């Protein structure tokens, strides 16, 4: 299972700046206006050899009459339930506020691991003033300046100390693929699991959020075996849509850490939405195999011979540049094509675990390189002399060249397309490295 930290706190204390600092890129929009983070933002951090998930719980609703009661409190409750560790961010420049007290009271009751992060401690006077935050009664306190990075190294050291070492998997379980069934609320994830198993393993209602916890079910029929993880996991049925989506994202993150393949279920009547694309991008970043199941296909009226083809083309246009993904049109209610999912899981897992002999890899790829050589840069001739597959849990390849830094993205894409065409990596992200030789 993955380790997830959530950054919480009142508006305008520097949560997004800290988020960007922890993941090492400028992903969150930063502005002095409170509430500028409209979408929940997810990233990964790698520190001292350990990788963990980071969630920025922004997204304050400016039209709300009471921002704290109607939105921030919901965000904190979600983070308290779903995250492994909370970073409670406060502002040394303004001192303790009533909202900080409210947050502290919530967090003390949560019995959750909490680090109090006092931000904007960028001089000695601020450091002295920041001591007042000890009165909030939170044991682990860190003084940082996220804008400059001061103190964030010590914070990250403390975070990774809380990450447990990977536990050894059951040997038999480790040999079969794990598939997480993910997607937005009420698209038919639990119904799909029940249909595949042939039993009512999961509770199914028309209320989004029936599945509270991730449910593991072993599929073992017709000579095929894999573990299914149903990740509906939306608990608050009476909350705003944004927070239902926030729940689904956190659950998807944790399930993806455990799974080999992401089976993303979408609603045919809605098409692929921004939320679906968010989950898709997370799966790509985590190098998981990916299958898209378009459920409720029976509800699409006036289908012609080209309807599915056009629908698939539209989906793949939104998945670009990685659109070499299998798309299966199903109806769980009518039991249409659901067992094609089994065949597709088997194929994607085979692609994901494929190991290509080095001799065969060089025979094929060096011909492709000879057919279209890397363009020269600044008069320097770029030559690729050798390629090998790396020992990772997903397909990754190292190309050895005399000038690795001169190879452009377009040529990298060419090599990836050649690998996909010659060796079939449908449904699987492929990573390419260039190394000097």
Short mmCIF file of C-alpha atoms in Angstrom, two decimals:
data_model
loop_
_atom_site.label_atom_id
_atom_site.label_comp_id
_atom_site.label_asym_id
_atom_site.label_seq_id
_atom_site.Cartn_x
_atom_site.Cartn_y
_atom_site.Cartn_z
CA UNK A 1 0.00 0.00 0.00
CA UNK A 2 1.14 3.55 -0.63
CA UNK A 3 1.80 6.26 1.91
CA UNK A 4 -0.23 9.45 1.45
CA UNK A 5 0.22 12.82 3.13
CA UNK A 6 -2.38 15.58 2.90
CA UNK A 7 -1.61 19.28 3.34
CA UNK A 8 -4.38 21.00 5.30
CA UNK A 9 -4.88 24.45 6.78
CA UNK A 10 -6.82 27.65 6.40
CA UNK A 11 -6.61 29.78 3.23
CA UNK A 12 -3.48 31.69 2.28
CA UNK A 13 -0.94 30.04 4.60
CA UNK A 14 1.22 28.70 1.76
CA UNK A 15 -0.13 25.17 1.31
CA UNK A 16 0.29 25.19 -2.49
CA UNK A 17 3.82 26.59 -2.21
CA UNK A 18 4.71 23.77 0.19
CA UNK A 19 3.06 21.26 -2.15
CA UNK A 20 5.20 22.46 -5.06
CA UNK A 21 8.30 22.32 -2.88
CA UNK A 22 7.61 18.73 -1.76
CA UNK A 23 6.96 17.34 -5.26
CA UNK A 24 9.74 19.38 -6.84
CA UNK A 25 7.70 21.11 -9.53
CA UNK A 26 5.45 24.13 -9.97
CA UNK A 27 2.17 22.31 -10.36
CA UNK A 28 -0.16 24.21 -8.05
CA UNK A 29 -1.25 27.72 -8.95
CA UNK A 30 -0.05 30.17 -6.32
CA UNK A 31 -1.68 33.53 -5.65
CA UNK A 32 -2.12 35.84 -2.68
CA UNK A 33 -5.89 35.62 -3.06
CA UNK A 34 -7.29 33.01 -0.68
CA UNK A 35 -9.07 30.11 -2.34
CA UNK A 36 -7.11 30.16 -5.58
CA UNK A 37 -6.66 26.38 -5.53
CA UNK A 38 -9.91 25.31 -7.20
CA UNK A 39 -9.02 21.68 -8.01
CA UNK A 40 -7.56 19.14 -5.65
CA UNK A 41 -4.01 18.52 -6.69
CA UNK A 42 -2.04 15.30 -6.40
CA UNK A 43 1.65 14.60 -6.86
CA UNK A 44 4.45 12.29 -5.78
CA UNK A 45 7.53 13.05 -3.72
CA UNK A 46 10.75 11.05 -3.66
CA UNK A 47 12.99 11.61 -0.63
CA UNK A 48 15.79 9.44 0.75
CA UNK A 49 14.81 6.62 -1.58
CA UNK A 50 11.17 6.53 -0.49
CA UNK A 51 8.23 7.58 -2.67
CA UNK A 52 4.98 8.89 -1.22
CA UNK A 53 1.82 10.64 -2.41
CA UNK A 54 1.13 14.31 -1.65
CA UNK A 55 -2.33 15.92 -1.79
CA UNK A 56 -2.95 19.66 -1.64
CA UNK A 57 -6.40 20.12 -0.09
CA UNK A 58 -7.21 23.50 -1.54
CA UNK A 59 -10.28 24.28 -3.58
CA UNK A 60 -12.13 26.72 -1.38
CA UNK A 61 -15.55 27.78 -2.67
CA UNK A 62 -15.67 31.58 -2.97
CA UNK A 63 -19.47 31.69 -3.20
CA UNK A 64 -19.90 29.90 0.12
CA UNK A 65 -21.43 31.97 2.92
CA UNK A 66 -19.24 30.18 5.44
CA UNK A 67 -16.07 28.86 3.82
CA UNK A 68 -14.87 26.97 6.86
CA UNK A 69 -18.14 25.25 7.76
CA UNK A 70 -19.20 24.36 4.22
CA UNK A 71 -15.96 23.37 2.57
CA UNK A 72 -12.75 23.45 4.57
CA UNK A 73 -14.17 21.28 7.36
CA UNK A 74 -15.27 18.68 4.79
CA UNK A 75 -11.81 18.67 3.24
CA UNK A 76 -10.16 18.17 6.61
CA UNK A 77 -12.53 15.32 7.51
CA UNK A 78 -11.76 13.60 4.22
CA UNK A 79 -8.02 14.02 4.70
CA UNK A 80 -8.23 12.81 8.30
CA UNK A 81 -9.93 9.60 7.22
CA UNK A 82 -7.95 8.83 4.09
CA UNK A 83 -4.40 10.13 4.47
CA UNK A 84 -1.59 8.39 6.34
CA UNK A 85 -0.15 11.66 7.68
CA UNK A 86 -1.46 15.24 7.85
CA UNK A 87 0.67 18.36 7.44
CA UNK A 88 -1.22 21.13 9.24
CA UNK A 89 0.16 24.39 7.81
CA UNK A 90 -0.05 27.70 9.70
CA UNK A 91 1.36 31.17 9.03
CA UNK A 92 4.03 32.64 11.30
CA UNK A 93 3.46 36.10 9.78
CA UNK A 94 -0.11 36.35 11.10
CA UNK A 95 0.12 34.17 14.20
CA UNK A 96 -2.62 31.91 15.55
CA UNK A 97 -6.11 32.66 14.24
CA UNK A 98 -9.56 31.37 15.19
CA UNK A 99 -9.49 29.09 12.12
CA UNK A 100 -6.17 27.62 13.25
CA UNK A 101 -7.73 26.85 16.63
CA UNK A 102 -10.69 25.18 14.88
CA UNK A 103 -8.35 23.04 12.80
CA UNK A 104 -6.26 22.07 15.82
CA UNK A 105 -9.37 20.97 17.72
CA UNK A 106 -10.46 18.78 14.81
CA UNK A 107 -7.03 17.25 14.39
CA UNK A 108 -6.56 16.47 18.08
CA UNK A 109 -9.81 14.46 18.02
CA UNK A 110 -8.81 12.56 14.89
CA UNK A 111 -6.14 10.38 16.54
CA UNK A 112 -4.17 10.74 13.33
CA UNK A 113 -0.47 11.40 12.74
CA UNK A 114 -0.16 15.18 12.44
CA UNK A 115 2.84 17.45 11.82
CA UNK A 116 2.34 21.13 12.60
CA UNK A 117 4.18 23.06 9.88
CA UNK A 118 4.76 26.71 10.75
CA UNK A 119 5.37 28.43 7.43
CA UNK A 120 6.99 31.76 6.51
CA UNK A 121 9.61 31.50 9.26
CA UNK A 122 12.19 33.33 7.19
CA UNK A 123 14.09 35.38 9.82
CA UNK A 124 15.10 35.19 13.48
CA UNK A 125 12.26 37.40 14.68
CA UNK A 126 9.68 35.18 12.98
CA UNK A 127 11.34 32.13 14.53
CA UNK A 128 10.94 33.65 17.98
CA UNK A 129 7.29 34.61 17.32
CA UNK A 130 6.54 31.16 15.90
CA UNK A 131 6.99 29.57 19.33
CA UNK A 132 3.40 30.57 20.14
CA UNK A 133 2.18 27.75 17.91
CA UNK A 134 3.32 25.20 20.49
CA UNK A 135 0.19 26.25 22.40
CA UNK A 136 -1.94 24.42 19.80
CA UNK A 137 -0.95 21.21 21.56
CA UNK A 138 0.49 19.32 18.56
CA UNK A 139 3.63 17.38 19.40
CA UNK A 140 5.57 17.45 16.13
CA UNK A 141 6.33 21.05 15.10
CA UNK A 142 8.47 22.20 12.16
CA UNK A 143 9.53 25.75 11.29
CA UNK A 144 9.92 26.25 7.55
CA UNK A 145 9.88 28.84 4.76
CA UNK A 146 8.35 26.97 1.82
CA UNK A 147 9.14 29.80 -0.60
CA UNK A 148 12.90 29.37 -0.10
CA UNK A 149 12.91 25.74 1.04
CA UNK A 150 14.35 26.50 4.46
CA UNK A 151 13.49 23.72 6.91
CA UNK A 152 11.76 21.48 4.34
CA UNK A 153 14.62 18.98 4.38
CA UNK A 154 14.07 18.31 8.09
CA UNK A 155 10.32 18.04 7.46
CA UNK A 156 10.84 15.49 4.68
CA UNK A 157 13.26 13.49 6.85
CA UNK A 158 10.55 13.24 9.51
CA UNK A 159 7.91 12.26 6.91
CA UNK A 160 9.92 9.36 5.47
CA UNK A 161 10.69 8.09 8.97
CA UNK A 162 6.94 7.42 9.28
CA UNK A 163 6.79 5.39 6.08
CA UNK A 164 6.91 1.68 6.93
CA UNK A 165 9.19 -0.62 4.99
CA UNK A 166 7.41 -2.70 2.38
CA UNK A 167 5.93 -5.80 3.94
CA UNK A 168 6.56 -9.08 2.09
CA UNK A 169 3.52 -10.12 0.08
CA UNK A 170 1.99 -13.56 0.35
CA UNK A 171 3.94 -15.56 -2.21
CA UNK A 172 0.87 -16.97 -3.96
CA UNK A 173 -0.89 -13.61 -4.04
CA UNK A 174 2.18 -11.88 -5.46
CA UNK A 175 2.11 -14.12 -8.55
CA UNK A 176 -1.32 -13.01 -9.78
CA UNK A 177 -2.12 -9.55 -11.16
CA UNK A 178 -3.99 -7.03 -9.04
CA UNK A 179 -6.60 -4.94 -10.81
CA UNK A 180 -8.16 -1.87 -9.22
CA UNK A 181 -11.60 -0.94 -10.50
CA UNK A 182 -11.69 2.84 -10.32
CA UNK A 183 -13.78 5.70 -11.63
CA UNK A 184 -16.33 8.25 -10.57
CA UNK A 185 -19.21 7.45 -8.21
CA UNK A 186 -22.15 5.48 -9.58
CA UNK A 187 -20.62 4.36 -12.88
CA UNK A 188 -21.11 0.67 -12.08
CA UNK A 189 -17.83 -0.43 -10.50
CA UNK A 190 -19.33 -2.67 -7.80
CA UNK A 191 -21.90 -4.03 -10.26
CA UNK A 192 -19.07 -4.98 -12.62
CA UNK A 193 -17.24 -6.85 -9.85
CA UNK A 194 -20.45 -8.71 -8.94
CA UNK A 195 -21.13 -9.58 -12.57
CA UNK A 196 -17.62 -10.96 -13.09
CA UNK A 197 -17.73 -12.99 -9.89
CA UNK A 198 -21.28 -14.19 -10.50
CA UNK A 199 -22.28 -13.30 -6.96
CA UNK A 200 -23.47 -10.28 -4.97
CA UNK A 201 -20.15 -9.69 -3.24
CA UNK A 202 -20.53 -5.91 -3.10
CA UNK A 203 -23.56 -3.88 -2.07
CA UNK A 204 -25.01 -2.08 -5.11
CA UNK A 205 -27.45 0.83 -4.92
CA UNK A 206 -28.08 3.94 -6.98
CA UNK A 207 -26.59 6.04 -4.17
CA UNK A 208 -23.09 7.20 -4.96
CA UNK A 209 -20.78 6.06 -2.23
CA UNK A 210 -22.20 2.73 -1.09
CA UNK A 211 -18.77 1.11 -1.00
CA UNK A 212 -17.00 2.39 2.10
CA UNK A 213 -13.72 0.48 1.95
CA UNK A 214 -11.69 -1.03 -0.83
CA UNK A 215 -12.94 -4.61 -1.26
CA UNK A 216 -10.58 -7.33 -2.46
CA UNK A 217 -12.13 -10.18 -4.46
CA UNK A 218 -10.27 -13.10 -6.03
CA UNK A 219 -11.36 -14.00 -9.57
CA UNK A 220 -10.42 -17.58 -10.35
CA UNK A 221 -12.42 -18.99 -13.27
CA UNK A 222 -11.81 -20.45 -16.73
CA UNK A 223 -8.09 -20.74 -16.06
CA UNK A 224 -7.71 -17.03 -15.23
CA UNK A 225 -6.78 -15.66 -11.80
CA UNK A 226 -6.40 -12.09 -10.57
CA UNK A 227 -7.27 -9.97 -7.57
CA UNK A 228 -9.96 -7.29 -8.06
CA UNK A 229 -9.97 -4.21 -5.84
CA UNK A 230 -13.25 -2.29 -5.86
CA UNK A 231 -12.40 1.28 -4.90
CA UNK A 232 -15.71 3.13 -4.93
CA UNK A 233 -15.13 4.24 -1.35
CA UNK A 234 -17.24 7.41 -1.27
CA UNK A 235 -18.72 7.82 2.17
CA UNK A 236 -20.47 11.18 2.37
CA UNK A 237 -23.63 10.84 0.31
CA UNK A 238 -25.02 14.26 1.17
CA UNK A 239 -21.97 16.38 0.45
CA UNK A 240 -21.12 18.51 -2.55
CA UNK A 241 -19.95 16.86 -5.76
CA UNK A 242 -16.46 18.29 -5.45
CA UNK A 243 -15.84 16.42 -2.21
CA UNK A 244 -17.21 13.16 -3.62
CA UNK A 245 -14.60 13.53 -6.34
CA UNK A 246 -11.93 14.27 -3.73
CA UNK A 247 -12.78 11.00 -1.98
CA UNK A 248 -12.59 9.06 -5.25
CA UNK A 249 -9.17 10.56 -6.06
CA UNK A 250 -7.68 9.62 -2.69
CA UNK A 251 -9.10 6.11 -2.90
CA UNK A 252 -7.77 5.77 -6.46
CA UNK A 253 -4.31 6.88 -5.33
CA UNK A 254 -4.15 4.25 -2.59
CA UNK A 255 -5.54 1.50 -4.83
CA UNK A 256 -3.13 2.34 -7.66
CA UNK A 257 -0.21 1.95 -5.27
CA UNK A 258 -1.33 -1.62 -4.62
CA UNK A 259 -2.44 -2.63 -8.12
CA UNK A 260 -0.74 -3.69 -11.33
CA UNK A 261 -3.56 -2.59 -13.63
CA UNK A 262 -6.09 0.24 -13.44
CA UNK A 263 -9.51 -0.61 -14.88
CA UNK A 264 -11.09 2.83 -15.29
CA UNK A 265 -14.87 2.60 -15.57
CA UNK A 266 -16.64 5.52 -17.25
CA UNK A 267 -20.29 6.27 -17.96
CA UNK A 268 -21.13 6.06 -21.67
CA UNK A 269 -23.81 8.73 -21.31
CA UNK A 270 -21.24 11.23 -19.96
CA UNK A 271 -18.16 10.26 -21.93
CA UNK A 272 -14.70 10.66 -20.45
CA UNK A 273 -14.71 13.57 -18.01
CA UNK A 274 -11.97 15.67 -16.46
CA UNK A 275 -12.18 13.56 -13.31
CA UNK A 276 -11.64 10.40 -15.36
CA UNK A 277 -8.63 12.04 -17.01
CA UNK A 278 -7.21 12.92 -13.58
CA UNK A 279 -7.34 9.26 -12.55
CA UNK A 280 -5.93 8.21 -15.94
CA UNK A 281 -2.96 10.57 -15.51
CA UNK A 282 -2.31 9.20 -12.02
CA UNK A 283 -2.23 5.65 -13.41
CA UNK A 284 0.19 6.71 -16.15
CA UNK A 285 2.46 8.45 -13.65
CA UNK A 286 2.52 5.35 -11.47
CA UNK A 287 3.31 3.22 -14.57
CA UNK A 288 0.29 0.97 -14.16
CA UNK A 289 -1.37 -0.97 -16.94
CA UNK A 290 -4.57 0.76 -18.06
CA UNK A 291 -7.91 -0.43 -19.46
CA UNK A 292 -10.94 1.78 -20.03
CA UNK A 293 -14.38 0.19 -19.67
CA UNK A 294 -17.23 2.24 -21.13
CA UNK A 295 -20.21 1.06 -19.09
CA UNK A 296 -23.97 1.62 -19.76
CA UNK A 297 -23.38 1.28 -23.50
CA UNK A 298 -26.93 -0.11 -23.73
CA UNK A 299 -28.29 3.36 -22.87
CA UNK A 300 -26.78 5.00 -25.95
CA UNK A 301 -29.62 5.44 -28.41
CA UNK A 302 -29.39 5.41 -32.18
CA UNK A 303 -26.12 3.47 -32.33
CA UNK A 304 -24.83 2.85 -35.82
CA UNK A 305 -21.98 0.78 -37.21
CA UNK A 306 -19.49 3.56 -36.50
CA UNK A 307 -20.76 4.77 -33.12
CA UNK A 308 -18.29 2.79 -30.99
CA UNK A 309 -15.42 3.62 -33.36
CA UNK A 310 -16.16 7.36 -33.18
CA UNK A 311 -16.64 7.22 -29.40
CA UNK A 312 -13.29 5.43 -29.02
CA UNK A 313 -11.55 7.98 -31.25
CA UNK A 314 -12.92 10.82 -29.13
CA UNK A 315 -11.69 9.18 -25.92
CA UNK A 316 -8.24 8.51 -27.34
CA UNK A 317 -7.91 12.12 -28.50
CA UNK A 318 -8.30 13.18 -24.87
CA UNK A 319 -5.78 10.59 -23.63
CA UNK A 320 -3.01 11.79 -25.96
CA UNK A 321 -0.07 11.46 -26.12
CA UNK A 322 -0.44 8.05 -24.42
CA UNK A 323 -3.52 6.72 -26.16
CA UNK A 324 -2.41 3.15 -26.89
CA UNK A 325 -5.02 1.97 -24.39
CA UNK A 326 -7.63 -0.78 -24.84
CA UNK A 327 -11.23 0.47 -24.64
CA UNK A 328 -14.01 -2.03 -23.99
CA UNK A 329 -17.70 -1.13 -24.45
CA UNK A 330 -19.84 -2.97 -21.91
CA UNK A 331 -23.21 -3.06 -20.23
CA UNK A 332 -23.03 -4.57 -16.77
CA UNK A 333 -26.81 -4.50 -16.50
CA UNK A 334 -27.28 -6.48 -19.72
CA UNK A 335 -24.09 -8.58 -19.19
CA UNK A 336 -22.81 -7.39 -22.57
CA UNK A 337 -19.11 -7.99 -23.31
CA UNK A 338 -18.16 -8.03 -19.62
CA UNK A 339 -16.00 -11.13 -20.06
CA UNK A 340 -14.00 -9.34 -22.74
CA UNK A 341 -12.64 -7.42 -19.73
CA UNK A 342 -11.05 -10.69 -18.50
CA UNK A 343 -9.30 -11.25 -21.82
CA UNK A 344 -8.10 -7.64 -21.86
CA UNK A 345 -6.72 -7.82 -18.30
CA UNK A 346 -4.81 -10.95 -19.26
CA UNK A 347 -3.38 -9.28 -22.36
CA UNK A 348 -2.39 -6.03 -20.65
CA UNK A 349 -0.69 -7.91 -17.81
CA UNK A 350 1.20 -9.97 -20.39
CA UNK A 351 2.32 -6.74 -22.08
CA UNK A 352 3.28 -5.20 -18.74
CA UNK A 353 5.49 -8.11 -17.73
CA UNK A 354 6.98 -8.85 -21.14
CA UNK A 355 10.77 -9.22 -21.16
CA UNK A 356 12.45 -8.90 -24.55
CA UNK A 357 15.79 -10.67 -25.12
CA UNK A 358 18.55 -8.12 -25.59
CA UNK A 359 19.62 -9.66 -28.92
CA UNK A 360 16.10 -9.42 -30.33
CA UNK A 361 15.65 -5.89 -28.98
CA UNK A 362 18.82 -4.66 -30.68
CA UNK A 363 18.07 -6.50 -33.91
CA UNK A 364 14.70 -4.75 -34.24
CA UNK A 365 15.42 -1.32 -32.77
CA UNK A 366 18.78 -0.71 -34.43
CA UNK A 367 17.07 -1.28 -37.79
CA UNK A 368 14.44 1.30 -36.84
CA UNK A 369 17.20 3.71 -35.79
CA UNK A 370 19.05 3.12 -39.04
CA UNK A 371 15.84 3.84 -40.98
CA UNK A 372 15.39 7.14 -39.10
CA UNK A 373 18.48 8.38 -37.28
CA UNK A 374 18.42 11.00 -34.51
CA UNK A 375 18.72 14.49 -36.00
CA UNK A 376 22.08 16.21 -35.57
CA UNK A 377 22.14 19.10 -33.09
CA UNK A 378 24.57 22.05 -33.39
CA UNK A 379 26.61 20.07 -35.89
CA UNK A 380 26.97 17.10 -33.51
CA UNK A 381 26.10 13.72 -34.98
CA UNK A 382 24.02 11.65 -32.54
CA UNK A 383 24.50 7.89 -32.68
CA UNK A 384 22.59 5.23 -30.71
CA UNK A 385 24.72 2.12 -30.38
CA UNK A 386 22.88 -0.23 -28.06
CA UNK A 387 19.57 -0.76 -26.25
CA UNK A 388 18.58 -2.92 -23.29
CA UNK A 389 15.47 -3.48 -21.19
CA UNK A 390 15.75 -2.46 -17.55
CA UNK A 391 14.69 -4.71 -14.63
CA UNK A 392 11.62 -2.69 -13.57
CA UNK A 393 7.98 -3.72 -12.92
CA UNK A 394 6.93 -1.90 -16.10
CA UNK A 395 8.53 -1.76 -19.57
CA UNK A 396 11.52 0.59 -19.49
CA UNK A 397 14.48 0.75 -21.83
CA UNK A 398 17.92 2.32 -21.86
CA UNK A 399 19.33 3.55 -25.18
CA UNK A 400 23.09 4.11 -25.10
CA UNK A 401 24.29 7.06 -27.18
CA UNK A 402 27.23 9.39 -27.57
CA UNK A 403 25.12 12.53 -26.90
CA UNK A 404 22.10 11.70 -24.68
CA UNK A 405 21.29 15.34 -23.92
CA UNK A 406 20.85 16.17 -27.62
CA UNK A 407 18.01 13.71 -28.25
CA UNK A 408 14.73 15.60 -28.57
CA UNK A 409 11.26 14.64 -27.41
CA UNK A 410 10.04 13.96 -30.96
CA UNK A 411 12.70 11.29 -31.42
CA UNK A 412 11.93 9.78 -28.03
CA UNK A 413 8.31 9.48 -29.19
CA UNK A 414 9.46 7.80 -32.40
CA UNK A 415 11.39 5.17 -30.44
CA UNK A 416 8.44 4.56 -28.12
CA UNK A 417 6.11 4.14 -31.10
CA UNK A 418 8.53 1.65 -32.65
CA UNK A 419 8.68 -0.35 -29.42
CA UNK A 420 4.88 -0.42 -29.25
CA UNK A 421 4.52 -1.40 -32.89
CA UNK A 422 7.16 -4.15 -32.89
CA UNK A 423 6.58 -5.69 -29.46
CA UNK A 424 3.00 -4.76 -28.45
CA UNK A 425 2.83 -2.72 -25.27
CA UNK A 426 -0.85 -1.82 -25.63
CA UNK A 427 -2.27 -0.53 -22.35
CA UNK A 428 1.13 -0.09 -20.71
CA UNK A 429 3.18 3.08 -20.17
CA UNK A 430 6.70 2.74 -21.61
CA UNK A 431 9.66 4.67 -20.23
CA UNK A 432 12.79 5.43 -22.24
CA UNK A 433 16.15 6.58 -20.85
CA UNK A 434 19.16 7.82 -22.80
CA UNK A 435 22.56 7.00 -21.32
CA UNK A 436 26.02 7.99 -22.44
CA UNK A 437 28.29 5.40 -23.98
#
